[in-house]
mmCIF file of C-alpha atoms in Angstrom:
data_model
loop_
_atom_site.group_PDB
_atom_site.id
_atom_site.type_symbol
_atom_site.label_atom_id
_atom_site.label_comp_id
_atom_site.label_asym_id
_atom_site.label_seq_id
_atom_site.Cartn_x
_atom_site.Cartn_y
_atom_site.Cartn_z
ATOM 1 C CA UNK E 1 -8.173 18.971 13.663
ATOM 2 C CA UNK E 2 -7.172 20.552 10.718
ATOM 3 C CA UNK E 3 -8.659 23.993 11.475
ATOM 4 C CA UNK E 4 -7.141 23.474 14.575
ATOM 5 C CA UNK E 5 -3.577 23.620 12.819
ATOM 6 C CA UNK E 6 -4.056 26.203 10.609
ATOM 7 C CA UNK E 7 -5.306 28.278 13.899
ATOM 8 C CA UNK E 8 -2.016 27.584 15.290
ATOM 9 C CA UNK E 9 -0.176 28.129 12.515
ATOM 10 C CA UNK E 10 -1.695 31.610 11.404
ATOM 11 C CA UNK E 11 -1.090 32.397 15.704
ATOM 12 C CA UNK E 12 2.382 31.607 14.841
ATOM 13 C CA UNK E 13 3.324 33.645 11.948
ATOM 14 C CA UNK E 14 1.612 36.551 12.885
ATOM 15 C CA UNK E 15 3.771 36.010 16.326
ATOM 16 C CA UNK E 16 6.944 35.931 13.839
ATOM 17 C CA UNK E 17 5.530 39.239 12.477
ATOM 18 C CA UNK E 18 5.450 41.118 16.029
ATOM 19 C CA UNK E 19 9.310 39.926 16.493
ATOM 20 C CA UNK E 20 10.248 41.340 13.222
ATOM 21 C CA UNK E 21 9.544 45.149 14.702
ATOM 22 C CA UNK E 22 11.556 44.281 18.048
ATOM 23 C CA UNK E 23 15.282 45.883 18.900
ATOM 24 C CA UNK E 24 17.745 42.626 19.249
ATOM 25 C CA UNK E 25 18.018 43.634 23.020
ATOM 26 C CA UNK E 26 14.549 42.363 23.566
ATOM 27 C CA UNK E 27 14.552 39.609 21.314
ATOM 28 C CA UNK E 28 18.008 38.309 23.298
ATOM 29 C CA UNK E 29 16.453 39.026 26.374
ATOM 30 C CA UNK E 30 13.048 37.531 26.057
ATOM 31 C CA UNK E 31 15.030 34.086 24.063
ATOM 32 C CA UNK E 32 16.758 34.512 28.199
ATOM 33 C CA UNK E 33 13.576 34.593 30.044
ATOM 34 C CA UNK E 34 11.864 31.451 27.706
ATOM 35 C CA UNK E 35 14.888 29.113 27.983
ATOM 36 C CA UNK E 36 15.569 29.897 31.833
ATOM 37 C CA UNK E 37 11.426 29.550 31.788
ATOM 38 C CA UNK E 38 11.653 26.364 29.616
ATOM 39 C CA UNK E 39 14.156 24.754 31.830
ATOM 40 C CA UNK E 40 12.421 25.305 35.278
ATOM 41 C CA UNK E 41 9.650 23.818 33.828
ATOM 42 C CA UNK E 42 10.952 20.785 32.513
ATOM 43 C CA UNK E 43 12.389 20.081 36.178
ATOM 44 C CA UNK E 44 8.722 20.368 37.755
ATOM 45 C CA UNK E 45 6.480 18.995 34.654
ATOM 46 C CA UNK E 46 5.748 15.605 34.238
ATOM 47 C CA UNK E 47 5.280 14.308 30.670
ATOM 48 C CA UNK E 48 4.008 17.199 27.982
ATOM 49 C CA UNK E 49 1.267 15.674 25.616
ATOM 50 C CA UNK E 50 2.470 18.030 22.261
ATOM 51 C CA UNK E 51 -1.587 18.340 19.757
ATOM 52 C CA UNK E 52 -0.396 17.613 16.231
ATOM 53 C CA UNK E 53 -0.158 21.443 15.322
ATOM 54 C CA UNK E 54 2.426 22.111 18.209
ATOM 55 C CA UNK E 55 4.371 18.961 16.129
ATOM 56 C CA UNK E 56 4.409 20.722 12.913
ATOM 57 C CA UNK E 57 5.338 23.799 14.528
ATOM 58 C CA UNK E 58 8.181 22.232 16.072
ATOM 59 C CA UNK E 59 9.229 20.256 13.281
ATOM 60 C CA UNK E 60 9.119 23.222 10.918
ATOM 61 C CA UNK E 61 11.482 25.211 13.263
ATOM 62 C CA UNK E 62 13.877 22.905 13.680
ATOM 63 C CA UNK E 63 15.010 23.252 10.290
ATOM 64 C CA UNK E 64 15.763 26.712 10.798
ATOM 65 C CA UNK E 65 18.530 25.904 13.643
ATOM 66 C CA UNK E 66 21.893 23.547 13.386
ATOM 67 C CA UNK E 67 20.840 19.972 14.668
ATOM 68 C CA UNK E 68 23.802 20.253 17.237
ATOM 69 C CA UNK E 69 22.198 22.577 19.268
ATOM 70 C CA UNK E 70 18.584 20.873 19.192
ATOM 71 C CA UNK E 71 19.194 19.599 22.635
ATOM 72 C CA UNK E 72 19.514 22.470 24.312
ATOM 73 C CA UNK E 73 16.985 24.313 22.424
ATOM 74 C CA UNK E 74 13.845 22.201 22.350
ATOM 75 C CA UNK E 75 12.205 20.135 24.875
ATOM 76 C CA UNK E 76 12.035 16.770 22.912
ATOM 77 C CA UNK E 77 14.837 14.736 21.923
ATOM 78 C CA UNK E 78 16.406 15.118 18.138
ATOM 79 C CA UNK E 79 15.060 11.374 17.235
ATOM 80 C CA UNK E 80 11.087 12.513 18.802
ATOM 81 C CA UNK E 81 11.693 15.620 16.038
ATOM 82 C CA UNK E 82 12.643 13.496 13.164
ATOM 83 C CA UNK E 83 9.819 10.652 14.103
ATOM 84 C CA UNK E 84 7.369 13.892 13.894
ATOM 85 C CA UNK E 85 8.657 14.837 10.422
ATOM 86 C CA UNK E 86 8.175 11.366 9.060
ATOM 87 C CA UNK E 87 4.744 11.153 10.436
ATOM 88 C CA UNK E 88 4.212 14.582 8.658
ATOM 89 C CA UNK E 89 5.761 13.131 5.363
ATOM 90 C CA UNK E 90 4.029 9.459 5.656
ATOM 91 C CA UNK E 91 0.260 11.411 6.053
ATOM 92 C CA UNK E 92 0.648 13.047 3.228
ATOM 93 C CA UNK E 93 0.500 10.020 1.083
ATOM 94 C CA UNK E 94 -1.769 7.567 3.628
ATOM 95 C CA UNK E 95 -4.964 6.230 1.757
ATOM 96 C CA UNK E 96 -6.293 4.383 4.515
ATOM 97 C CA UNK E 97 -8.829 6.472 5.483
ATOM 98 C CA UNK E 98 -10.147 6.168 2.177
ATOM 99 C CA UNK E 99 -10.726 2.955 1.256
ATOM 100 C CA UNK E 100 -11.794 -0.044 3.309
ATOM 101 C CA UNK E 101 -9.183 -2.585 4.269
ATOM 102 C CA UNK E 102 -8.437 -5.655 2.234
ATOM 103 C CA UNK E 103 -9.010 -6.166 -1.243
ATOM 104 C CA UNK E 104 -12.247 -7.102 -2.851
ATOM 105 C CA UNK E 105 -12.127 -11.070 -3.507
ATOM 106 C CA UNK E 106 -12.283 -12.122 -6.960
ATOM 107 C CA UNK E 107 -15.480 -13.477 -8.731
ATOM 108 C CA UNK E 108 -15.907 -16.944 -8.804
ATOM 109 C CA UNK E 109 -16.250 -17.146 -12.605
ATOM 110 C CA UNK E 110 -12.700 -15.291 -13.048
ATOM 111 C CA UNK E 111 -11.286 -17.584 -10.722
ATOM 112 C CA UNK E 112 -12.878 -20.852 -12.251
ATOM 113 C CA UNK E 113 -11.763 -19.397 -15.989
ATOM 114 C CA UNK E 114 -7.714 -19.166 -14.462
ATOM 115 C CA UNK E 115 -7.836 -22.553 -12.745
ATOM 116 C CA UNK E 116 -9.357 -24.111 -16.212
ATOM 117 C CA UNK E 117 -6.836 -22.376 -18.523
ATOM 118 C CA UNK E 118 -4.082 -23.662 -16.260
ATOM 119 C CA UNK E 119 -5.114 -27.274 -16.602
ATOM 120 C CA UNK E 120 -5.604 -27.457 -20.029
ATOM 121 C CA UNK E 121 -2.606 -25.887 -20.652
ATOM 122 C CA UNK E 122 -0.117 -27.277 -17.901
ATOM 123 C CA UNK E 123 2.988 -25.423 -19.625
ATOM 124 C CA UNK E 124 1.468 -21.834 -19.134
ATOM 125 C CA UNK E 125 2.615 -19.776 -16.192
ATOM 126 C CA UNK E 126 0.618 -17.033 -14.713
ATOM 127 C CA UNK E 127 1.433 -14.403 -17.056
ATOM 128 C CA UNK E 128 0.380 -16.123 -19.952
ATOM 129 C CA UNK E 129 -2.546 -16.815 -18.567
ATOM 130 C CA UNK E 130 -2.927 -13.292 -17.242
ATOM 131 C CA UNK E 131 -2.654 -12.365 -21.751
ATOM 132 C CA UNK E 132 -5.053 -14.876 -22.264
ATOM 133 C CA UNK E 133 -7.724 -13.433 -19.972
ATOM 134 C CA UNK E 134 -7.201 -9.851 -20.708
ATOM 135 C CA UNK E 135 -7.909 -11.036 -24.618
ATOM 136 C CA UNK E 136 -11.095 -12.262 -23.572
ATOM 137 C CA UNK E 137 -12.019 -8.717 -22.262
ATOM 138 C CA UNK E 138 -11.501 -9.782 -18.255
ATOM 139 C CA UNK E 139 -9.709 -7.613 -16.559
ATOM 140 C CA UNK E 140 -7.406 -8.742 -13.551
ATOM 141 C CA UNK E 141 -3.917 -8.472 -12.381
ATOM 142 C CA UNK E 142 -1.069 -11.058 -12.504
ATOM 143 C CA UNK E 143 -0.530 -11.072 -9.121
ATOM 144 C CA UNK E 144 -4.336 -12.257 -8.323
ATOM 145 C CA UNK E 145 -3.931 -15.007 -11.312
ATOM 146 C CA UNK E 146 -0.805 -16.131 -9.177
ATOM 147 C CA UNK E 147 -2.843 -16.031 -6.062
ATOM 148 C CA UNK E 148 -5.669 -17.755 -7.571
ATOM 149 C CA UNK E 149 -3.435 -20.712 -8.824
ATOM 150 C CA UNK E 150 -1.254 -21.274 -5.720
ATOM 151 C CA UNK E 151 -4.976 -21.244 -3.516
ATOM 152 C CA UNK E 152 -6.005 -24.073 -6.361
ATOM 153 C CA UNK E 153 -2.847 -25.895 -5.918
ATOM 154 C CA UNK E 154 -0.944 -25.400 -9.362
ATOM 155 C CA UNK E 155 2.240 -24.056 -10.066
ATOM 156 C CA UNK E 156 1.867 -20.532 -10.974
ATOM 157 C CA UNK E 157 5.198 -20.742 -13.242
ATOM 158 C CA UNK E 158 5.907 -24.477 -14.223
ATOM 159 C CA UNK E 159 9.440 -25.735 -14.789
ATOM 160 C CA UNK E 160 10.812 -24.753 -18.184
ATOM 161 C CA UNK E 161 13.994 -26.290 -19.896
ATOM 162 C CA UNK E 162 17.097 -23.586 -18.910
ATOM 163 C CA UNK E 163 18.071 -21.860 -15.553
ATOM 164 C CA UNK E 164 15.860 -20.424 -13.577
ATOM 165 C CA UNK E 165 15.853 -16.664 -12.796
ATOM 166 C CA UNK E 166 17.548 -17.477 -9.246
ATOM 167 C CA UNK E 167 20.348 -19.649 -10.955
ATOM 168 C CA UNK E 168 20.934 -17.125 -13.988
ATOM 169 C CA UNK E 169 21.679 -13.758 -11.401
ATOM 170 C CA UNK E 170 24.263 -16.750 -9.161
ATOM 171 C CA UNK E 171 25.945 -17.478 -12.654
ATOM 172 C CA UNK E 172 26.492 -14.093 -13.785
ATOM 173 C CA UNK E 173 26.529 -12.098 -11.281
ATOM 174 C CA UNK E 174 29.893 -10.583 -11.715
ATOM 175 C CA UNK E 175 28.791 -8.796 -15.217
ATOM 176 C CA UNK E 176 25.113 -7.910 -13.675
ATOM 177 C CA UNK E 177 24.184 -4.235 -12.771
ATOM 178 C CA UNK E 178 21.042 -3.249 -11.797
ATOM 179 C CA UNK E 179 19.759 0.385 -11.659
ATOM 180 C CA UNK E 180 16.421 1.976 -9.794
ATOM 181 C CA UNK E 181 15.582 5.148 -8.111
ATOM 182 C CA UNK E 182 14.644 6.018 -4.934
ATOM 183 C CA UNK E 183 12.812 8.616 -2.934
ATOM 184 C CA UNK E 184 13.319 11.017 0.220
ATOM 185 C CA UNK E 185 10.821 13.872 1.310
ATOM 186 C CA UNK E 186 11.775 16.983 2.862
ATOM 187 C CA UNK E 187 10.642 18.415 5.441
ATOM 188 C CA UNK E 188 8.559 21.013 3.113
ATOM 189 C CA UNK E 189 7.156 17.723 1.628
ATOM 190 C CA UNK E 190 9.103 17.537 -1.397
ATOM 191 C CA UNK E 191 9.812 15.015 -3.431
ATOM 192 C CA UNK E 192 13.539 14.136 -4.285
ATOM 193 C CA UNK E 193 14.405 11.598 -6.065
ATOM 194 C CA UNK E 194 18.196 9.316 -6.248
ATOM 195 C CA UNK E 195 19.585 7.432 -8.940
ATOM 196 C CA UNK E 196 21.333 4.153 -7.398
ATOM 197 C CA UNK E 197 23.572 1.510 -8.969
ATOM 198 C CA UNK E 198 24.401 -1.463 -7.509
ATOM 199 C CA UNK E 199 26.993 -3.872 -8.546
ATOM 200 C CA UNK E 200 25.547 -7.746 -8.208
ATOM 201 C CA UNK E 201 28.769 -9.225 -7.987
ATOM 202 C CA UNK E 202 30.399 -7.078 -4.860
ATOM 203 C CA UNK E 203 27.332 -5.726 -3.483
ATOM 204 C CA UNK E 204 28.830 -2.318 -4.349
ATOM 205 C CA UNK E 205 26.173 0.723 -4.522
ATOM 206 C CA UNK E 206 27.102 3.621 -6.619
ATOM 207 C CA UNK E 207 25.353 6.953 -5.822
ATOM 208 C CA UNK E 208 24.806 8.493 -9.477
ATOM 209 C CA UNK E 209 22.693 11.603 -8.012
ATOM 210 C CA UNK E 210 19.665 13.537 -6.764
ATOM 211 C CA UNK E 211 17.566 15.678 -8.151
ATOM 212 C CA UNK E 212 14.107 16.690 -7.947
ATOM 213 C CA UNK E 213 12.745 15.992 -11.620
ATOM 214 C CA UNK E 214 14.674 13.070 -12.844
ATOM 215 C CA UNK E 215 14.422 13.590 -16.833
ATOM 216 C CA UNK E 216 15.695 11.373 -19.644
ATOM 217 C CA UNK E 217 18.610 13.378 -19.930
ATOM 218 C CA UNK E 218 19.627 13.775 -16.841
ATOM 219 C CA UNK E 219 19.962 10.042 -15.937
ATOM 220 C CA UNK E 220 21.778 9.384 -19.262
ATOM 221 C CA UNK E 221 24.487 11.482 -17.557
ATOM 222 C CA UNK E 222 24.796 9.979 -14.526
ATOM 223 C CA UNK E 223 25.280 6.611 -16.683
ATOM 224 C CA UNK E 224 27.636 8.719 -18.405
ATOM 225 C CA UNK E 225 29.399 9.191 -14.946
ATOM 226 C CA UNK E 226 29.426 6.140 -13.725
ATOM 227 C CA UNK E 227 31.097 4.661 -16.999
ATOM 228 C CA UNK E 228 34.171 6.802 -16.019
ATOM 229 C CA UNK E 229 33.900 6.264 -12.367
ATOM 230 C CA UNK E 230 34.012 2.467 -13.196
ATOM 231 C CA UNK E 231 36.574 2.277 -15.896
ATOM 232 C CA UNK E 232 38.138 -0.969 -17.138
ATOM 233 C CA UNK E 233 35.550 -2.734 -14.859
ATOM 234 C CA UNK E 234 32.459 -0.809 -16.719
ATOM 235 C CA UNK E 235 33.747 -2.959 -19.620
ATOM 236 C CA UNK E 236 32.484 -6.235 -17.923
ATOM 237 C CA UNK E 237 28.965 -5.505 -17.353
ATOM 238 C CA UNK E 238 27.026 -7.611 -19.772
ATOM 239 C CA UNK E 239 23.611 -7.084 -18.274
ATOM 240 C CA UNK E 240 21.831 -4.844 -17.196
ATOM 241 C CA UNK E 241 18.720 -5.294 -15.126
ATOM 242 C CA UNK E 242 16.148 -1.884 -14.597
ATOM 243 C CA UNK E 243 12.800 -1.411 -14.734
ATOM 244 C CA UNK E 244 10.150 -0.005 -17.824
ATOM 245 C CA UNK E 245 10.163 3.874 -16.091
ATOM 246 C CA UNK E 246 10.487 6.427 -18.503
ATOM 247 C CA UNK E 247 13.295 8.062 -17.384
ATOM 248 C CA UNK E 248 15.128 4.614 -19.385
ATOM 249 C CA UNK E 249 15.298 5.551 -22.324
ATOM 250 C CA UNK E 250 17.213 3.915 -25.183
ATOM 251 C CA UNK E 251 20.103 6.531 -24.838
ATOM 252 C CA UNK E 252 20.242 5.554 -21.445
ATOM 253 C CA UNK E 253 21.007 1.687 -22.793
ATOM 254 C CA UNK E 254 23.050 3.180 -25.470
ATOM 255 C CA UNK E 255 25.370 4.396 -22.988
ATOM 256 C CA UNK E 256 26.307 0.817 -21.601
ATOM 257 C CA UNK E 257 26.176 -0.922 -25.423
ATOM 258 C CA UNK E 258 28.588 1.689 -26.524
ATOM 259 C CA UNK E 259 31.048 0.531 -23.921
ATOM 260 C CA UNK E 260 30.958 -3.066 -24.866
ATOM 261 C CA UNK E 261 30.914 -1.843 -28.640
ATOM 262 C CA UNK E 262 34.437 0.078 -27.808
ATOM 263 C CA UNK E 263 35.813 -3.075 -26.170
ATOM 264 C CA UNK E 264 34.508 -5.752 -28.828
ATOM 265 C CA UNK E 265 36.730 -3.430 -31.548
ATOM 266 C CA UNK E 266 39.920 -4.800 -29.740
ATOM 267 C CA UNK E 267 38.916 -8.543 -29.924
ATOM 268 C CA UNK E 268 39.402 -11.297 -32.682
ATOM 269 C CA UNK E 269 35.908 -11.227 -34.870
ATOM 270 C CA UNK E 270 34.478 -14.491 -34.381
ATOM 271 C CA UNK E 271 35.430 -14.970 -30.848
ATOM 272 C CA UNK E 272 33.051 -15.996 -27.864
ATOM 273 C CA UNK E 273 32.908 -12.250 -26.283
ATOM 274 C CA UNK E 274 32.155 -11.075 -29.795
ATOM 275 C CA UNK E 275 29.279 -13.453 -30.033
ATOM 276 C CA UNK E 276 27.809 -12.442 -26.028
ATOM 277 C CA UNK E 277 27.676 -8.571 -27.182
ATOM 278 C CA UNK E 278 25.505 -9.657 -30.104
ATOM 279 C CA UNK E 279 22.948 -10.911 -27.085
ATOM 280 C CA UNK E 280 20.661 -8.701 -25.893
ATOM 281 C CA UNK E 281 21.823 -6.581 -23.233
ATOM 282 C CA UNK E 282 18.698 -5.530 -21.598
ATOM 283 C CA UNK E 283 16.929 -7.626 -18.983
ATOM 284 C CA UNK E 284 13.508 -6.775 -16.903
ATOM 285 C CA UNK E 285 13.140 -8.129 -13.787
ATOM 286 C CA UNK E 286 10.026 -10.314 -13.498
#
């Protein structure tokens, strides 16, 4: 299939090629003849079976003329063109073909080890158990230690004394602000990505930007940005909640800490919001 495409697409351009060395007479003309063509046979056709290289060819076009006139132009609908671009986009990154499906089940003797750490240690949750195996030299994931315990019937996190993780984002979620990026291909296949805040409290999402190499730098200025989009109310964020991705670096926290610094110089030393900005203001989600 995939020689078939690049047949198709080679076909194509050296079509494009031939049209270059036409007067604009013919070119109008002949554009006449295809859409009066086009629409006769749409009126006598049944339905049109398009072979994945007529898809990217379609696709690719469309980007090339203003979505309002799509319609008219091509003989799918707008929504059938974008479905075919994110089929395009999605293969690109599909692995199934690759491997076989469903993970590999865990050996017995890892499983037996997890289940026997967990009982003679009732207080330990799955992640300590997880740094327990790994400094015996086996090598699994959390997530199958969790799996593992819950199959056994044991808590993979047992109670502790405090709030839960639930109880703490309900209690402060008026001061929480959490941070990630996200991802949209083009149609050429590349990779953008877009820095999004989001406001726990209201629900509020912030757009801080897009770009297509998100560097240190550049996301300590759209923190930067949204401290003066915010405000007064960028002063009442106490936590912030983000992930361990590079592009969080400590200038990046520094940016919120410097805030609450600013603030904390117009309140009476000693007092209760004095002592909260001496917390930590950094938490990872589990």
């Amino acid at each position: 299939m995939l020689l078939k495409i690049v047949y198709l697409l080679t076909c194509r351009v050296l079509g494009l090629a031939v049209l270059a060395f036409r007067g604009e007479r013919a070119k109008d003309a002949e554009l006449l003849v295809l859409r009066h063509e086009n629409a006769v046979l749409r009126r006598h056709a049944g339905r049109v079976r398009y072979e994945p290289g007529d898809r990217v060819w379609l696709a690719a076009l469309a980007r090339r003329i203003p979505r309002r006139r799509w319609t008219g132009v091509f003989p799918v609908t707008p929504a059938t063109l974008l479905a075919w671009h994110r089929k395009l986009a999605g293969s690109k990154y599909d692995t199934s073909k690759r491997r076989k499906p469903g993970r590999p089940p865990t050996v017995p003797s890892i499983a037996r080890l997890a289940v026997r750490l967990a009982k003679e240690n009732p207080l330990w949750g799955h992640r300590r158990i997880h740094g327990e195996m790994a400094k015996l030299g086996v090598t699994v994931a959390p997530s199958t230690v969790w799996e593992i315990l819950r199959a056994a019937g044991i808590d993979p996190a047992p109670r502790r004394s405090g709030p839960t993780w639930r109880q703490f984002l309900h209690a402060q979620a008026a001061g929480i602000l959490a941070v990630d990026f996200l991802y949209v291909d083009t149609v050429l296949l590349r990779r953008l990505y877009v820095l999004v805040f989001i406001e726990h409290g209201t629900r509020r999402m912030h757009l801080g930007g897009v770009t297509a190499n998100p560097t240190g730098d550049w996301t300590v200025q759209q923190a930067r940005n949204l401290a003066l989009t915010l405000g007064e109310r960028f002063e009442s964020i106490r936590f912030l909640i983000r992930d361990r991705g590079s592009n969080f670096t400590s200038s990046f926290d520094a940016v919120f800490q410097a805030r609450r610094h600013q603030d904390s110089a117009h309140r009476r030393p000693g007092s209760a919001d004095e002592r909260d900005l001496r917390a930590p203001r950094r938490y990872l989600a589990p």
